[in-house]
Short mmCIF file of C-alpha atoms in Angstrom, two decimals:
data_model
loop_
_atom_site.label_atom_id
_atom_site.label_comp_id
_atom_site.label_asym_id
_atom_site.label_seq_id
_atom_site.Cartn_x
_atom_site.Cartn_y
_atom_site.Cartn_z
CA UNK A 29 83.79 25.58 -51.71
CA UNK A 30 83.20 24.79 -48.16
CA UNK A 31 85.52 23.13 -45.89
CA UNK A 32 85.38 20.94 -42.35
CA UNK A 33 87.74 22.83 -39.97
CA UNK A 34 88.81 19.73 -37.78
CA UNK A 35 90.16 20.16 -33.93
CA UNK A 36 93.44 18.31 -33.59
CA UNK A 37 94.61 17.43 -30.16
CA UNK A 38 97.23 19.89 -28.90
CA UNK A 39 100.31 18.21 -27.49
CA UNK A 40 100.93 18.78 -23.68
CA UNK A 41 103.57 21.44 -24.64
CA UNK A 42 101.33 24.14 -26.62
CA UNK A 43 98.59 23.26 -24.17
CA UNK A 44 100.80 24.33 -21.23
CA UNK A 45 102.19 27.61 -23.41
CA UNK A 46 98.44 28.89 -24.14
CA UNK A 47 97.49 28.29 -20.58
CA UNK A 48 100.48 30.10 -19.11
CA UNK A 49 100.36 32.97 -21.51
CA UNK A 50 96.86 33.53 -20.79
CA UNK A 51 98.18 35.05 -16.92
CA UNK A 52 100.94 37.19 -18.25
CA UNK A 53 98.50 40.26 -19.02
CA UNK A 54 97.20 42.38 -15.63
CA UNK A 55 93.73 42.18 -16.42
CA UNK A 56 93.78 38.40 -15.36
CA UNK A 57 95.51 39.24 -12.22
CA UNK A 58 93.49 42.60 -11.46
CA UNK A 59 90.30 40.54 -12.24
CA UNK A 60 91.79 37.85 -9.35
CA UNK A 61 92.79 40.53 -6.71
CA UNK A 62 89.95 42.92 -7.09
CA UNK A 63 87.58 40.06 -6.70
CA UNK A 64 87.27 40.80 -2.45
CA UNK A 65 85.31 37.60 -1.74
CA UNK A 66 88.23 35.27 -3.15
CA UNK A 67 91.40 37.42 -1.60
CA UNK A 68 89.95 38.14 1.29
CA UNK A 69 88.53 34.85 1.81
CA UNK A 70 92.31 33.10 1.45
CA UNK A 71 93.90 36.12 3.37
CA UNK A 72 91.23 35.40 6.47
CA UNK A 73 92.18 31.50 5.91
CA UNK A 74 95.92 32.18 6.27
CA UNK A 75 95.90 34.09 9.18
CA UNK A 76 93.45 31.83 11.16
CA UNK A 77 95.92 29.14 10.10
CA UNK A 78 98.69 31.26 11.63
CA UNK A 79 99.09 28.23 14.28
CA UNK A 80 100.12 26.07 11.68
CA UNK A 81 102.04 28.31 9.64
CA UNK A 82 103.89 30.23 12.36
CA UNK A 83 107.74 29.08 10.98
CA UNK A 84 106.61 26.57 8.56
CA UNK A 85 107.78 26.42 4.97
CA UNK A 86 105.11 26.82 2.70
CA UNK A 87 104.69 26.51 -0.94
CA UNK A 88 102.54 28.77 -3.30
CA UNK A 89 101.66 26.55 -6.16
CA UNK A 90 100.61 29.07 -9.01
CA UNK A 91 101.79 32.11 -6.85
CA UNK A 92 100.83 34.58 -9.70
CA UNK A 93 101.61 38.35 -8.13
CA UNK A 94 102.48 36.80 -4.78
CA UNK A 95 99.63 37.67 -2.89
CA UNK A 96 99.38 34.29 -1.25
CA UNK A 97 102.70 33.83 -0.06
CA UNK A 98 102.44 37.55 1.60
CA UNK A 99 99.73 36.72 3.96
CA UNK A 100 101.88 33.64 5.06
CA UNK A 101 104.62 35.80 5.68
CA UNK A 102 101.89 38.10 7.31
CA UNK A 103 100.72 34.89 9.10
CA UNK A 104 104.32 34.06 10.77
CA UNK A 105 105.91 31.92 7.89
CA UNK A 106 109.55 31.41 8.30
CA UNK A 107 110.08 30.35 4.07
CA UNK A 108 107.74 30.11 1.24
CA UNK A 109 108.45 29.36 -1.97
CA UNK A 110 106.53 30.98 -4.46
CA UNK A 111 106.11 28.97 -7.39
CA UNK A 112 105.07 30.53 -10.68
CA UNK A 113 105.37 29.02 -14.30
CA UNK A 114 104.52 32.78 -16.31
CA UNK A 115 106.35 36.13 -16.92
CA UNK A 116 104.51 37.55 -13.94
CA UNK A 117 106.37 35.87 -11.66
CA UNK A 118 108.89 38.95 -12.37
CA UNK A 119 106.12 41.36 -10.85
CA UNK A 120 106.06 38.91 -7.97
CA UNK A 121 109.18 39.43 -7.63
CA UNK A 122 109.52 42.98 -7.81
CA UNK A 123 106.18 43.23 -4.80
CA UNK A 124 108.06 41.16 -2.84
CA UNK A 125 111.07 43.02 -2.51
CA UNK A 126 108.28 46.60 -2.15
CA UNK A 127 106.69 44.85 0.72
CA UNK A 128 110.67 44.12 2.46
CA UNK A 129 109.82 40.49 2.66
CA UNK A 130 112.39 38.60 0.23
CA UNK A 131 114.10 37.13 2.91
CA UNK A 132 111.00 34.86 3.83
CA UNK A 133 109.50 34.42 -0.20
CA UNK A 134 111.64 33.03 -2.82
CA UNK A 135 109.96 33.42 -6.32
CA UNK A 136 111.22 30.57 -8.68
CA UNK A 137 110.29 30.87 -12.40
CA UNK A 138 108.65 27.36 -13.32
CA UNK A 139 106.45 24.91 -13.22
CA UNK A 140 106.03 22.72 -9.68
CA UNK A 141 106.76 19.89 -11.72
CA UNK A 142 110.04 20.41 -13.07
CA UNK A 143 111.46 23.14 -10.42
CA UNK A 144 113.15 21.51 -7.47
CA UNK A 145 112.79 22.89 -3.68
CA UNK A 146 115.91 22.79 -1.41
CA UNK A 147 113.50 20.94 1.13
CA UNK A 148 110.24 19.72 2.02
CA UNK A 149 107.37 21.82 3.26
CA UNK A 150 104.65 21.98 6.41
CA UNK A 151 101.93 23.88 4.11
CA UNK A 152 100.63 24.62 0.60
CA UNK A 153 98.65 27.18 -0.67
CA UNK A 154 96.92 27.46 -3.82
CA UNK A 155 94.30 28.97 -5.81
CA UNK A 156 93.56 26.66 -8.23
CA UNK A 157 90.13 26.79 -9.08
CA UNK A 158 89.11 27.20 -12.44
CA UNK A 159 85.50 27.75 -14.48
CA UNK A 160 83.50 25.34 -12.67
CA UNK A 161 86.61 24.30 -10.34
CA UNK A 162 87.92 21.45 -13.09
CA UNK A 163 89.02 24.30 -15.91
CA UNK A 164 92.49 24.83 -16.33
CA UNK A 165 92.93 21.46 -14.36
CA UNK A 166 95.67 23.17 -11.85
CA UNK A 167 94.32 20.79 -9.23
CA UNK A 168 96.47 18.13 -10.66
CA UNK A 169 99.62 20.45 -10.07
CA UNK A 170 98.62 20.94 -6.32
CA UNK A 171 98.37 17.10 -5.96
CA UNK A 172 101.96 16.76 -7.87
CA UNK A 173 103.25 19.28 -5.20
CA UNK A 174 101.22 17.28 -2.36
CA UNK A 175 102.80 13.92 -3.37
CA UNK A 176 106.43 15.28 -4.13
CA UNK A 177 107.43 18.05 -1.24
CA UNK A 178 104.26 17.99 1.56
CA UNK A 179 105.51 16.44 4.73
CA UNK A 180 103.51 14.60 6.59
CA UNK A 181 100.82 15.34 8.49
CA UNK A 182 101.29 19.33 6.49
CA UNK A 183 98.24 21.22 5.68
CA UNK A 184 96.68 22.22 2.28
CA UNK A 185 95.04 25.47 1.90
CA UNK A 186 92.05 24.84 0.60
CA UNK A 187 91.87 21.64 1.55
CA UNK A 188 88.28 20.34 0.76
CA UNK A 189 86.21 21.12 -2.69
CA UNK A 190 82.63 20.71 -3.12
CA UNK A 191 80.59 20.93 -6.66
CA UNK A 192 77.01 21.44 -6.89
CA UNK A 193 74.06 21.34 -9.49
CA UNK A 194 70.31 23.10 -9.37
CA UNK A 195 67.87 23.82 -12.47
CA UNK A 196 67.30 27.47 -13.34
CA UNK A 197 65.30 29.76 -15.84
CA UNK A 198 67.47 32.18 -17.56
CA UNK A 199 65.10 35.08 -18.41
CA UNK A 200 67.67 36.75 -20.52
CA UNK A 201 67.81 33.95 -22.83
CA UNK A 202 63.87 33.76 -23.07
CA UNK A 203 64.34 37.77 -23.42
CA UNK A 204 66.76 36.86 -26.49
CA UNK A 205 64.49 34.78 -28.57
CA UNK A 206 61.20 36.55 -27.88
CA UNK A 207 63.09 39.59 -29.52
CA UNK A 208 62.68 37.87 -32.89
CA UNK A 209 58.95 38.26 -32.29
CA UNK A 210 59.18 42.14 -31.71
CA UNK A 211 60.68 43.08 -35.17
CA UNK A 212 57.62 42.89 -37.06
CA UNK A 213 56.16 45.87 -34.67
CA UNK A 214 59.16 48.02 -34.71
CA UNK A 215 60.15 48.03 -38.50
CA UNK A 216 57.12 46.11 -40.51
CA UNK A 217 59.97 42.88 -40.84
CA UNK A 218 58.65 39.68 -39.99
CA UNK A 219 61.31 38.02 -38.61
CA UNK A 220 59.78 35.40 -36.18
CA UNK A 221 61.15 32.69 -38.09
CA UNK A 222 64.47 33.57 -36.36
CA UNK A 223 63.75 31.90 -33.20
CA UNK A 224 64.60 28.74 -33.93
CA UNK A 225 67.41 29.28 -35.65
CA UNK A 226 68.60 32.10 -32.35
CA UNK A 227 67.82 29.20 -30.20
CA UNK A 228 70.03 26.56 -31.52
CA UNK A 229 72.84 29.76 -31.27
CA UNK A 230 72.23 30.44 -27.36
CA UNK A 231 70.95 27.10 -26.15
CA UNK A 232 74.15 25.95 -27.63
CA UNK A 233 76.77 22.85 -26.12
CA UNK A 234 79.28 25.86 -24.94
CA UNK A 235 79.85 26.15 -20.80
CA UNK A 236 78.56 29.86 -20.57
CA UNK A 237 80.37 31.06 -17.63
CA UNK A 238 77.25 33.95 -16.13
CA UNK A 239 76.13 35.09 -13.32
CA UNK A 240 73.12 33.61 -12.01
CA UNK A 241 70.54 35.60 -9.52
CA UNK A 242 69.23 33.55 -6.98
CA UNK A 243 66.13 34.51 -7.78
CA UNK A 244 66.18 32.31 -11.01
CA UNK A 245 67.46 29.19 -9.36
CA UNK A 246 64.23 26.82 -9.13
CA UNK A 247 65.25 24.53 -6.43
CA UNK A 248 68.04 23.99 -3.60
CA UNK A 249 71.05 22.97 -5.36
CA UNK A 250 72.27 19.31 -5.44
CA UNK A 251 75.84 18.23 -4.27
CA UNK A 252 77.00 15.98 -6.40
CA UNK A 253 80.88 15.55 -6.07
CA UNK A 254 83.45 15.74 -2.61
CA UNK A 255 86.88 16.49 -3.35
CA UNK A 256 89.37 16.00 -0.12
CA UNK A 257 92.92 17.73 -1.47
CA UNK A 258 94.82 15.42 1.01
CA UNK A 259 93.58 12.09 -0.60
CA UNK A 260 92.00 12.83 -4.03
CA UNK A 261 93.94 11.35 -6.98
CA UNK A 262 94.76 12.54 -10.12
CA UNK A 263 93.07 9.57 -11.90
CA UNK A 264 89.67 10.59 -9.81
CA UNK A 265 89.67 14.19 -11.23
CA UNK A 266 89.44 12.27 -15.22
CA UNK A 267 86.03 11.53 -14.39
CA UNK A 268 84.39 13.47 -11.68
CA UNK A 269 80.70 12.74 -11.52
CA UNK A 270 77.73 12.16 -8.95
CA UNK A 271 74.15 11.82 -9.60
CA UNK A 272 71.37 14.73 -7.95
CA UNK A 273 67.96 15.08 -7.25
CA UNK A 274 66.45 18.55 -6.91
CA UNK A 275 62.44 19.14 -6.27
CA UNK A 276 61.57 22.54 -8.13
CA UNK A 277 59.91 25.72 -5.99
CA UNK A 278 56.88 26.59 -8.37
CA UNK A 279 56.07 27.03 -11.60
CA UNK A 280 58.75 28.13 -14.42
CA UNK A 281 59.94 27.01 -17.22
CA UNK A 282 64.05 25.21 -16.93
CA UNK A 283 65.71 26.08 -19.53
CA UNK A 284 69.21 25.54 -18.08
CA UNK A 285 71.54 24.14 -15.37
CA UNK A 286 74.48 25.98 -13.43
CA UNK A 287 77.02 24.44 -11.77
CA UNK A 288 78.81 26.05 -8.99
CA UNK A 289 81.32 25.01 -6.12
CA UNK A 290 82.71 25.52 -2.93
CA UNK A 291 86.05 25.24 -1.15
CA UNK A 292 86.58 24.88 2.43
CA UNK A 293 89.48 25.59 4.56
CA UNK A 294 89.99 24.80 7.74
CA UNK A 295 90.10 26.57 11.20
CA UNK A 296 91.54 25.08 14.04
CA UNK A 297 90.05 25.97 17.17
CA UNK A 298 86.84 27.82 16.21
CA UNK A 299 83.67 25.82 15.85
CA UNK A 300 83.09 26.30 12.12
CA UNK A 301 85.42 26.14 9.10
CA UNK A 302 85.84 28.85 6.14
CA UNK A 303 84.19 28.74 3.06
CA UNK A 304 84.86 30.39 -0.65
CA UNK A 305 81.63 29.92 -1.91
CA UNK A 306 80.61 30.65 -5.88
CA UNK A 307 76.91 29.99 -5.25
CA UNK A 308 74.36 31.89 -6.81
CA UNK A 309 73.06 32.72 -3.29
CA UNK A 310 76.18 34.37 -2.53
CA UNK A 311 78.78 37.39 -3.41
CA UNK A 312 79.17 37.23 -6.87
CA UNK A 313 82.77 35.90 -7.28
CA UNK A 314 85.11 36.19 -10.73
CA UNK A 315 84.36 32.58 -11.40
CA UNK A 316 80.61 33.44 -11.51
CA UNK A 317 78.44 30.55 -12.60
CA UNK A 318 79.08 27.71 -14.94
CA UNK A 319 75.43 27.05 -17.29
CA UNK A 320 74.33 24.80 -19.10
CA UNK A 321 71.62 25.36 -21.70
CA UNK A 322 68.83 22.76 -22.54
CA UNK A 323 67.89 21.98 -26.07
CA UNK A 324 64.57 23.24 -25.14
CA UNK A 325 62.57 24.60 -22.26
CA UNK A 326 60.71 22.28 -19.92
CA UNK A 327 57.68 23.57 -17.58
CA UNK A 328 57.97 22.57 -13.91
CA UNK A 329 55.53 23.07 -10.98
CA UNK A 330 55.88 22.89 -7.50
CA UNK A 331 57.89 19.82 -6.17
CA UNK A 332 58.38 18.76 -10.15
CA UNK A 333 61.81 16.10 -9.11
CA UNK A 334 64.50 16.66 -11.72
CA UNK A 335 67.11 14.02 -11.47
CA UNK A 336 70.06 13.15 -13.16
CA UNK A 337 73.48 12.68 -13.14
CA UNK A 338 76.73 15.16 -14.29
CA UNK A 339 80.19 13.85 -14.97
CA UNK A 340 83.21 16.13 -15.27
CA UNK A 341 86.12 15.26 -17.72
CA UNK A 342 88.99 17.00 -20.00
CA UNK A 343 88.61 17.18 -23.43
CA UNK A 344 90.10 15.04 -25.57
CA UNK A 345 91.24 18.40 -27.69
CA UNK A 346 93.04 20.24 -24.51
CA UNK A 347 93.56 18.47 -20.72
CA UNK A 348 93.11 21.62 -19.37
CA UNK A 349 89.96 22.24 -20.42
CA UNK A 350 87.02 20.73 -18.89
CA UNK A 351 84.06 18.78 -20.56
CA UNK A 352 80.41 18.48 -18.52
CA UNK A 353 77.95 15.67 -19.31
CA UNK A 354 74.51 15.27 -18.12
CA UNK A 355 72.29 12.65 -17.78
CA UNK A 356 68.61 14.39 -16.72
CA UNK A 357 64.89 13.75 -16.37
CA UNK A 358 62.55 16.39 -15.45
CA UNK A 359 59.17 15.33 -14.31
CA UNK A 360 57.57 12.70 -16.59
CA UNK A 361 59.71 13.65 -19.00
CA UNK A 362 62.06 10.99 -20.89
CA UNK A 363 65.76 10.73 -19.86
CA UNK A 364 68.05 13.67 -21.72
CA UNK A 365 71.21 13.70 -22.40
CA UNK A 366 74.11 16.51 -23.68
CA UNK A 367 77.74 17.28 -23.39
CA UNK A 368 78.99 20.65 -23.01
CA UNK A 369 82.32 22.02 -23.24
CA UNK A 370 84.41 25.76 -22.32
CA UNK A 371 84.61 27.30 -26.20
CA UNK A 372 88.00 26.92 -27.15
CA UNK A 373 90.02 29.42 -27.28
CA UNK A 374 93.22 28.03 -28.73
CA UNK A 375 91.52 27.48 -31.99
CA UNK A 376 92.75 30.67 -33.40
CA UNK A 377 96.02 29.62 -32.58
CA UNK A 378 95.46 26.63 -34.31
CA UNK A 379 94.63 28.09 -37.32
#
């Protein structure tokens, strides 16, 4: 007898308890640290901030290990609190007292909405960013920590997001499907038939967090949403959309979108700011690539305009996890439309 497995909506609670479990194994954090272009990216914003954070109090929102809060100490911090809902913040505890410096960090086991600072601070820190920046939604604890304990005129570290959009052609995927056609050859099977069915498997509604070569990006990518940390709401982050228009490079055949961001911190007194960038273009980063598969292939040309627009919201299953609609037209195509979402991986726990 078959049965319909439906999702019920987890209450804030469990939501929280998965999320929060999810960093108290090392791989997570090893993953994090190891990942050069994200650490040292935030350790060269923190010491060109040094100005700034020279005997400030700062606050670490999701200090994890403590890395963070050490380059502010490195940086001239008088205090930081180090603010860390999970077990790990026991590691963090135990670094900070190997690196001598737990007279300037105080690690406090919580979250930054229910723990309670002895005072306000100058700066916070965070590394929030999730699967295409929205998953996990720690942003909105960074803004509850802006609102509640950031003096003002203080700084936030990042303190500018940007999210971005281009079509590519994923060759592994094309790679995937032909393979049903190559069966026949190597064992007398015919088992072409497959491909369909493969395709509706891989060109699925999941967010398929890859890496994407430049190489297979067919146009400049499209910025489509502005975040500023010292203004944005947490209302604006339930929808988070923008429209884009992107004019393909040559011939190919789209078969997918990725979505990628940037954050931006900034330098006082040198011309240009500092960028963590997840493009395609760039270092590959742990947050690689968010894509999004098509139904189907579409064949572009040269200067082919694909137009659309994306909108970024949390399921209505888990608030920390993110949901991606898109609204495209490529060519002379007719309008498209399809809604993806990160697989879920509570559902076992569900179960």
């Amino acid at each position: 007898m078959s049965h319909v497995v439906k999702k019920r909506k987890l209450d804030k609670t469990r939501q929280d308890r998965l999320y929060f479990d999810s960093y108290t194994d090392v791989t997570i954090h090893e993953e994090m640290i190891a990942d050069h272009v994200r650490t040292n990216t935030y350790r060269m914003a923190i010491l060109n901030n040094s100005e700034s954070i020279r005997g400030k109090v700062v606050l670490d929102v999701g200090a994890g290990t403590g890395v963070l809060s050490m380059f502010c100490v490195q940086a001239g911090a008088k205090k930081v609190y180090a603010v860390e809902a999970c077990s790990i913040a026991e590691q963090a505890v135990n670094i900070v007292k190997q690196n001598n410096m737990e007279d300037q960090i105080e690690v406090i086991r919580g979250t930054v909405e229910t723990v309670d600072l002895p005072e306000k601070v100058e700066v916070i820190v965070s590394e929030w960013m999730g699967y295409a920046l929205l998953h996990e939604s720690m942003l909105n604890s960074v803004l509850y920590a802006r609102d509640k304990w950031l003096k003002p005129g203080g700084i936030i570290l990042p303190h500018k997001a940007e999210l971005y959009i281009a079509p590519i052609s994923d060759p592994v995927v094309e790679d995937r499907l032909h393979f049903w056609y190559t069966v026949k050859d190597q064992y007398g099977v015919d088992m072409s038939c497959m491909s369909d069915f493969a395709r509706g498997c891989i060109m699925n509604s999941d967010i398929t967090v890859n890496s994407v070569h430049g190489e297979d990006v067919l146009s400049h990518p499209a910025r489509f949403a502005e975040l500023d940390l010292h203004t944005v709401t947490v209302e604006a982050l339930r929808s988070v959309k923008g429209k884009f228009k992107c004019e393909s490079f040559g011939s190919a055949a789209v078969n997918a979108f990725c979505v990628f961001f940037t954050v931006t911190f900034p330098c006082p007194d040198k011309p240009q700011t500092l960028v963590l960038s997840t493009s395609p273009f760039k270092p590959e980063t742990h947050w690689k690539q968010a894509v999004l598969y098509l139904d189907a292939p579409v064949d572009v040309v040269q200067d082919t305009v694909v137009t659309g627009e994306i909108s970024m919201f949390p399921s209505e299953e888990s608030a920390r996890h993110i949901c991606i609609h898109v609204d495209y037209t490529i060519g002379e195509q007719k309008r498209q439309s399809k809604t993806f979402s990160i697989p879920d991986w509570s559902s076992e726990a569900q179960s």
